[in-house]
Coordinates of C-alpha atoms in Angstrom, one line a residue:
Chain A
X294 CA 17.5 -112.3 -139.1
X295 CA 18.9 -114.0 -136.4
X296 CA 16.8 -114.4 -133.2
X297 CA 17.1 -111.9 -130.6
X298 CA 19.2 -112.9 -127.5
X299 CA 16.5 -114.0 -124.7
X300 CA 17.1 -111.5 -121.7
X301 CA 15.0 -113.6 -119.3
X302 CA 14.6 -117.5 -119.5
X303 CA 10.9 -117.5 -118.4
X304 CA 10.1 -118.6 -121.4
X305 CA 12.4 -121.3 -121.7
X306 CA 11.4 -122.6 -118.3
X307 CA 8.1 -122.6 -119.1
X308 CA 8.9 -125.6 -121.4
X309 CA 12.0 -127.6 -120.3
X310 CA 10.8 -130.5 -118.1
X311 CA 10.4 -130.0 -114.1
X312 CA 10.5 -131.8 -110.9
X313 CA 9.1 -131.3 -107.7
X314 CA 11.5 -128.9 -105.7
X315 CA 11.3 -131.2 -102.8
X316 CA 12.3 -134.4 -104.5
X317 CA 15.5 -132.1 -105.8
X318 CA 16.5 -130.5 -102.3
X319 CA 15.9 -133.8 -100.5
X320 CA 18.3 -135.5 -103.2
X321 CA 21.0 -133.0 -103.0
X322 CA 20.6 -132.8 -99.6
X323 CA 20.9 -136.8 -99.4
X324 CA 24.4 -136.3 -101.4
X325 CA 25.6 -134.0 -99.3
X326 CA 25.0 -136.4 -96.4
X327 CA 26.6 -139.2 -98.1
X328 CA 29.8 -137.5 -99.4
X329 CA 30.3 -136.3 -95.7
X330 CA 30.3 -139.4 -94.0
X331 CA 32.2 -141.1 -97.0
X332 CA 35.0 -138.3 -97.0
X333 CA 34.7 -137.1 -93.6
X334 CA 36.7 -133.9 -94.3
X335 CA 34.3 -131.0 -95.3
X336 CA 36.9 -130.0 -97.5
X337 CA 37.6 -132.6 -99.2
X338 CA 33.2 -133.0 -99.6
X339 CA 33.7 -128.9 -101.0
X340 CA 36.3 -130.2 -103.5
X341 CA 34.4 -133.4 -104.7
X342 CA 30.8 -131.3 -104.9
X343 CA 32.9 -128.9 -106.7
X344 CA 34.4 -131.9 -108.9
X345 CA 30.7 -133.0 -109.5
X346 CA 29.6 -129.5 -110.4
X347 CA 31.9 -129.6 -113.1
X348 CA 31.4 -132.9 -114.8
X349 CA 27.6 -131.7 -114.8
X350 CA 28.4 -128.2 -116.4
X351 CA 30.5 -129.6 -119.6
X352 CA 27.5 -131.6 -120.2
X353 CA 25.3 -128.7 -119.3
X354 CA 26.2 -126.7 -121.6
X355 CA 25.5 -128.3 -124.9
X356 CA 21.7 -129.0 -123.4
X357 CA 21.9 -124.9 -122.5
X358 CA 23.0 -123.7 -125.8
X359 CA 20.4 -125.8 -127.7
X360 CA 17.4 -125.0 -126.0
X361 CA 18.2 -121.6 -125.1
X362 CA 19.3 -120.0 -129.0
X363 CA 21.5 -117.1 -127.6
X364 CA 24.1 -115.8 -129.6
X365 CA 27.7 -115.7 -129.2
X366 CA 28.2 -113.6 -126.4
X367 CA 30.4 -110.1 -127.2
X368 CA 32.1 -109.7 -124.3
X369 CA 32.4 -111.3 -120.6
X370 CA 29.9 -108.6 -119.6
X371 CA 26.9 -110.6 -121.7
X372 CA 28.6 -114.3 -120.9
X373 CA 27.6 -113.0 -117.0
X374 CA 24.0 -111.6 -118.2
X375 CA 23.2 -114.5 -119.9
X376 CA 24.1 -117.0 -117.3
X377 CA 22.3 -114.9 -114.6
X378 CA 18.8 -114.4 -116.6
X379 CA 19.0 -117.5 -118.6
X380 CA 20.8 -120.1 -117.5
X381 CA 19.7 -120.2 -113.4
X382 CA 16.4 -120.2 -114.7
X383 CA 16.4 -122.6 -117.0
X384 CA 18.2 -125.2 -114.6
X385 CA 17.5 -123.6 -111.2
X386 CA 14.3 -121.9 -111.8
X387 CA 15.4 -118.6 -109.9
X388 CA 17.1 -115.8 -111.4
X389 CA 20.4 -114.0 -110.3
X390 CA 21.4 -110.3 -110.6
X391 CA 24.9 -109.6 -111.8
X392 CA 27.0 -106.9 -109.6
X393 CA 30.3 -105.8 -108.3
X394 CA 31.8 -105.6 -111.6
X395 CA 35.9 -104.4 -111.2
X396 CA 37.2 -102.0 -113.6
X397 CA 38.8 -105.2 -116.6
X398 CA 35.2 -106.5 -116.6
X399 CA 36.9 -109.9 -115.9
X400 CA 35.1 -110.3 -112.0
X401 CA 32.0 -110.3 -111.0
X402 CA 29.1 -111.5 -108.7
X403 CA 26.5 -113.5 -109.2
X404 CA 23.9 -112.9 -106.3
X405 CA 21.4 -115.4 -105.8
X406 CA 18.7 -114.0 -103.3
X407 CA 16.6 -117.1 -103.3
X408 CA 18.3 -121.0 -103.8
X409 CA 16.2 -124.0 -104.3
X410 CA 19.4 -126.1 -102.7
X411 CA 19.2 -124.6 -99.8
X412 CA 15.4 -125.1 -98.2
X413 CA 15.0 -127.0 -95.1
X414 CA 19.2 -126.7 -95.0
X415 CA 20.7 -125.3 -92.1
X416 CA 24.5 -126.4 -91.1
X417 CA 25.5 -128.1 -87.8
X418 CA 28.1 -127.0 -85.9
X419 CA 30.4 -129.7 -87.3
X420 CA 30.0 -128.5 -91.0
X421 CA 30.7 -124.8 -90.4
X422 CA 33.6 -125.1 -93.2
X423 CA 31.1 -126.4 -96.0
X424 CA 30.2 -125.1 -98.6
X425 CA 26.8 -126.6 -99.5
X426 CA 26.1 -125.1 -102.7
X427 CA 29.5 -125.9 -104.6
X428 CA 28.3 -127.7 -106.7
X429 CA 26.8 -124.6 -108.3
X430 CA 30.4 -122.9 -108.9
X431 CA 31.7 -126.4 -110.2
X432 CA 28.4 -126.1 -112.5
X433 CA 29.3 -122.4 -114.1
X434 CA 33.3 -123.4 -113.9
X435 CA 32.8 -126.0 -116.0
X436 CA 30.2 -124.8 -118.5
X437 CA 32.1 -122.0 -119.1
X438 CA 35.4 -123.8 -120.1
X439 CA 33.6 -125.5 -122.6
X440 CA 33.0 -122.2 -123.9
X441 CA 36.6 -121.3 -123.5
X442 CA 36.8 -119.0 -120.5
X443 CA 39.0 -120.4 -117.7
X444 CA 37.4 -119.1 -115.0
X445 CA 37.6 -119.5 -110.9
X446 CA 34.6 -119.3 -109.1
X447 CA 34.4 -118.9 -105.4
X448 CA 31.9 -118.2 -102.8
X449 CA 31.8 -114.7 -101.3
X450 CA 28.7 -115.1 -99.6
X451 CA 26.4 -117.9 -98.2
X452 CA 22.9 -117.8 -96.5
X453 CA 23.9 -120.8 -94.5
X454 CA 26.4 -119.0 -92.9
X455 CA 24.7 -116.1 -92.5
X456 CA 24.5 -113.7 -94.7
X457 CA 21.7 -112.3 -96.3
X458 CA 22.2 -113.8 -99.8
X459 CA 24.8 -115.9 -101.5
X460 CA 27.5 -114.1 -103.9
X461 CA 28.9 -116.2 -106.4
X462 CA 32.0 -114.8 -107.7
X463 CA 33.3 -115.3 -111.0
X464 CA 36.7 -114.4 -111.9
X465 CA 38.0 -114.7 -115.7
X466 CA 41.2 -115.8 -116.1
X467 CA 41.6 -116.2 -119.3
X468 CA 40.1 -116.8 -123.0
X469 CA 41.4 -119.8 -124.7
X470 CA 41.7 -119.1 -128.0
X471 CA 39.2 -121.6 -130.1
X472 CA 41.3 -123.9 -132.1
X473 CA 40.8 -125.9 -134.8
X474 CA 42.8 -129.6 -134.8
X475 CA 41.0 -131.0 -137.6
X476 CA 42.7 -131.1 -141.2
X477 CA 40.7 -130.1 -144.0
X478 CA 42.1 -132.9 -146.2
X479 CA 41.0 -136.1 -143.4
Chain B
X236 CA -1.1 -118.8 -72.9
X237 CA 1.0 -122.1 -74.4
X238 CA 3.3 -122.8 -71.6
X239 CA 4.8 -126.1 -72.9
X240 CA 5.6 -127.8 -76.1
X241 CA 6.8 -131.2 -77.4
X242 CA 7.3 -133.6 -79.4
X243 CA 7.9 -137.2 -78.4
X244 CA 9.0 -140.0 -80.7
X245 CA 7.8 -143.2 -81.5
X246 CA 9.5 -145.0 -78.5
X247 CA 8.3 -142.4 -76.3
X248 CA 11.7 -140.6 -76.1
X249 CA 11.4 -136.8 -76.3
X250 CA 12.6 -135.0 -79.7
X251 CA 12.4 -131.6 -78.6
X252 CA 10.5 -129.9 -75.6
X253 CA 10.1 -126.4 -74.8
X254 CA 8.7 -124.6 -72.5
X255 CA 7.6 -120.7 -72.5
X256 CA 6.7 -119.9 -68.9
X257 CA 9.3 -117.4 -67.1
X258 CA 9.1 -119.2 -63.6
X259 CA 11.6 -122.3 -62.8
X260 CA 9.0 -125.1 -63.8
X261 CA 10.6 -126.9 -66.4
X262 CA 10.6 -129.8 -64.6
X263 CA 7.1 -130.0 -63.9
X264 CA 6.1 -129.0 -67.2
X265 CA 8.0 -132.5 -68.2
X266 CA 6.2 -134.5 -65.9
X267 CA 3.1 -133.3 -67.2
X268 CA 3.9 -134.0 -71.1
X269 CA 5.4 -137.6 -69.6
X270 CA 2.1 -138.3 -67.9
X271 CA 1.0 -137.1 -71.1
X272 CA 2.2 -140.2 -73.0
X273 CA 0.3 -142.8 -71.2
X274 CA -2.9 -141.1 -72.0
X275 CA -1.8 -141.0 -75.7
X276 CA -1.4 -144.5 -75.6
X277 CA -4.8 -145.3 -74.0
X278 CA -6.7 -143.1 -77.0
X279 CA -4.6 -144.9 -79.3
X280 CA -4.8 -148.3 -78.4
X281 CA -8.6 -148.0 -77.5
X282 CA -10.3 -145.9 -80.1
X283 CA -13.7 -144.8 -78.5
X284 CA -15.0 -144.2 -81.9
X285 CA -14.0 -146.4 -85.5
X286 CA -15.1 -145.9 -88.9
X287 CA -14.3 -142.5 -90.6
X288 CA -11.8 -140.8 -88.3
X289 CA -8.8 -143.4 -89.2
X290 CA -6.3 -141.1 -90.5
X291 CA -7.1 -138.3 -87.3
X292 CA -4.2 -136.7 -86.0
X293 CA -5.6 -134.6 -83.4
X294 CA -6.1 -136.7 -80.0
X295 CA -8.6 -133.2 -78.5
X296 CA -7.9 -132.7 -74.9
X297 CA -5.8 -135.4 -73.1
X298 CA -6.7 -134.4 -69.6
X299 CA -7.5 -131.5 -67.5
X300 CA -5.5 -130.3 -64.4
X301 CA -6.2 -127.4 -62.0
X302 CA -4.3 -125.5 -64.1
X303 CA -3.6 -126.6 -67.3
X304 CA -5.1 -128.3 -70.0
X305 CA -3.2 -130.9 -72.0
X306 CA -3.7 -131.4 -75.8
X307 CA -2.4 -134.5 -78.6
X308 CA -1.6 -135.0 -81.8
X309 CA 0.0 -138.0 -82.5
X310 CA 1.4 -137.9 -86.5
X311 CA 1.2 -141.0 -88.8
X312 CA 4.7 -141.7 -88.0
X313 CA 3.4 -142.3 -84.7
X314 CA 5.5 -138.9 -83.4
X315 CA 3.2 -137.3 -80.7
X316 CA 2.8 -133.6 -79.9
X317 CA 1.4 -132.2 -77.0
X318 CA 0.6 -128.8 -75.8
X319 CA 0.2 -128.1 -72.6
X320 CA -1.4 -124.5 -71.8
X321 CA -3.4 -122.4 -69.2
X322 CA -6.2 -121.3 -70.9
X323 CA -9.0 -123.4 -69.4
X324 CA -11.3 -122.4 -71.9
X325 CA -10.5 -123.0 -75.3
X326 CA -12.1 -123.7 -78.9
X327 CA -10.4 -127.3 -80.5
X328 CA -10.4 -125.7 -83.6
X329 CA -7.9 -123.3 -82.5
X330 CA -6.1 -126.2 -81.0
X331 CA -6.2 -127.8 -84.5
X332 CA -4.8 -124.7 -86.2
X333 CA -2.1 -124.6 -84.0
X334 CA -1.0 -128.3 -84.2
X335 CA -1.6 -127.5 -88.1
X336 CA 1.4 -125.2 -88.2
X337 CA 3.0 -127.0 -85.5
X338 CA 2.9 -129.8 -88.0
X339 CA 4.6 -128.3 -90.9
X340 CA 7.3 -126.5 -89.1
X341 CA 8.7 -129.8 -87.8
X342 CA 8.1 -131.3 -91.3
X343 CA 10.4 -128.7 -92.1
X344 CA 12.9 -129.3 -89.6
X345 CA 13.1 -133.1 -90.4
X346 CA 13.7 -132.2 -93.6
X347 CA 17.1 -130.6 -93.1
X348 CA 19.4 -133.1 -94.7
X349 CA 21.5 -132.5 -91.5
X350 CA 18.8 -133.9 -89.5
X351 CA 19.3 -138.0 -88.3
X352 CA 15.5 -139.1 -87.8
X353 CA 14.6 -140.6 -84.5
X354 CA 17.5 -137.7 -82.7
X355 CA 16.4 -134.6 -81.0
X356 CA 15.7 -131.5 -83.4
X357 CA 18.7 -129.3 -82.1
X358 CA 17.4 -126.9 -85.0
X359 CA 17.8 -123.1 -84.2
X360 CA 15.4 -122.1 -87.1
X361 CA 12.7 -124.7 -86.0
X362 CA 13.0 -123.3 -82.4
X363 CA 12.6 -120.0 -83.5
X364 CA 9.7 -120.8 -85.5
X365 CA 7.5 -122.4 -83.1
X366 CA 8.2 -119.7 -80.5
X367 CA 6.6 -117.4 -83.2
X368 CA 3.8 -119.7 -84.1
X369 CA 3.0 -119.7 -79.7
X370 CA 3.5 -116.4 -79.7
X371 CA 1.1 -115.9 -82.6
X372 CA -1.4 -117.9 -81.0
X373 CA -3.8 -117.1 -78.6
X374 CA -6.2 -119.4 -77.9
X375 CA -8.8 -116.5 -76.6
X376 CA -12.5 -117.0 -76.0
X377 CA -15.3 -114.5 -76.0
X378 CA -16.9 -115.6 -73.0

């Protein structure tokens, strides 16, 4: 029998390696710092973290499926489970809750109520456009077009600016059909 | 009651200063924390005791006025604190408590990547935070 689907990646974070919280905030904070004054446009820095976010997801997603051993998910509804209970844990070490679902099942929120990015963080005036934390959408954009679902995700709501948690809203597109290039005779 | 706080840089320019008193007396509030600094200097740069105290922070009572008392704390980074308050009669180890918190709410604040060391904290967050931790304090004895 196959092994069940893990609902919650405690378990998995128990045993993937860590580092201090501090030492990851600082460094993300230190990027952040550096894009700005490189790019000077906030958003152009919200493109580029969203750029980076990306390039780390298609990588993230082979380590994610390896360590994790959950199934092929059924529908969009489990795709948005799984990367809420499992995946932010695993990487992130927090968990998110899934919410606002429309009536397609294609959109929904991720709602983080607690973001390691984001400690000691608080934007100056001149940033009030950024969006600190893209990097996470470029992160679940890109894992999940390895596992082909276009997606777009966008930020609905942000603790830096304010609001009482951050929304993460993921929007499928579409599915791109698997396909298979290789010839059985090469 | 607290009626002023700041903190001073290593080159003895001011990083943030507040002061909690309702009357217009900001500016003498300054003069005392700037009168403040040469005192800190003095304990630094003659230590009345050596040996096991190297790494302490807490500089005790600076000087007393009529009415206030002044209290250091000068950080490893060489970034100086002082309190000045009213109470005349007060226990240092509540003065160490509070320069404890006081301490790891501006660790906080420098630690906002937004933050360029050696500027003023222009933190809202670390404002509000050390109003609480003065308000939360009360430096009351029993006598």
């Amino acid at each position: 029998m196959a092994p069940a689907v893990p609902r919650s990646g405690d378990a998995i974070f128990a045993n993937v390696e860590r580092v201090n919280a501090e030492l990851f905030t600082l460094t993300y904070g230190a990027i952040v710092r550096q894009l700005l004054t490189d790019l000077e446009e906030v958003e152009e820095v919200n493109k580029q973290l969203d750029q980076m976010g990306y390039n780390i997801g298609i990588r993230l997603i082979d380590e994610f499926l390896a360590k994790s051993n959950v199934t092929r998910c059924v529908d969009f509804r489990e795709t948005a489970e799984v990367i809420a209970k499992v995946g932010f844990k695993m990487f992130l070490g927090v968990t998110a809750s899934v919410s606002n679902w429309d009536t397609e099942g294609t959109c929904c929120s991720l709602i983080l109520e607690d973001n390691p990015l984001v400690d000691f963080v608080e934007l100056p005036d001149t940033c009030q456009g950024l969006y600190y934390c893209n990097i996470l959408s470029g992160v679940v954009r890109g894992a999940l077009e390895m596992v082909s679902m276009k997606t777009e995700v966008t930020w609905v709501r942000d603790m830096l600016r304010g609001d009482d948690a951050f929304e993460l809203q993921v929007k499928l597109l579409k599915q791109v059909p698997e396909e298979y290039p290789y010839k059985d005779d090469e | 009651m607290i009626v002023c706080i700041a903190v001073v840089g290593h080159q003895n320019n001011p990083l943030y200063i507040q002061s909690f008193t309702e009357a217009d007396d900001a500016l003498k509030l300054h003069h005392i924390v700037h009168c403040s600094l040469d005192v800190v200097d003095e304990r630094v740069n003659n230590p009345k005791k050596s040996g096991p105290m190297l790494n302490e922070t807490f500089l005790g009572l600076l000087y007393p006025t009529e009415n206030y008392k002044v209290y250091g704390y000068l950080t490893n980074t060489k970034v100086k604190f002082i309190l000045v308050t009213t109470d005349l009669d007060v226990r240092d180890a509540d003065v160490r408590n509070f320069f404890r918190r006081f301490h790891s709410a501006y660790l906080d604040a420098v630690s906002n990547p937004f933050h360029v060391p050696g500027k003023k904290i222009t933190s809202k967050t670390f404002a509000e935070r050390v109003t609480n931790i003065v308000k939360s304090v009360s430096f009351h004895t029993t006598g």
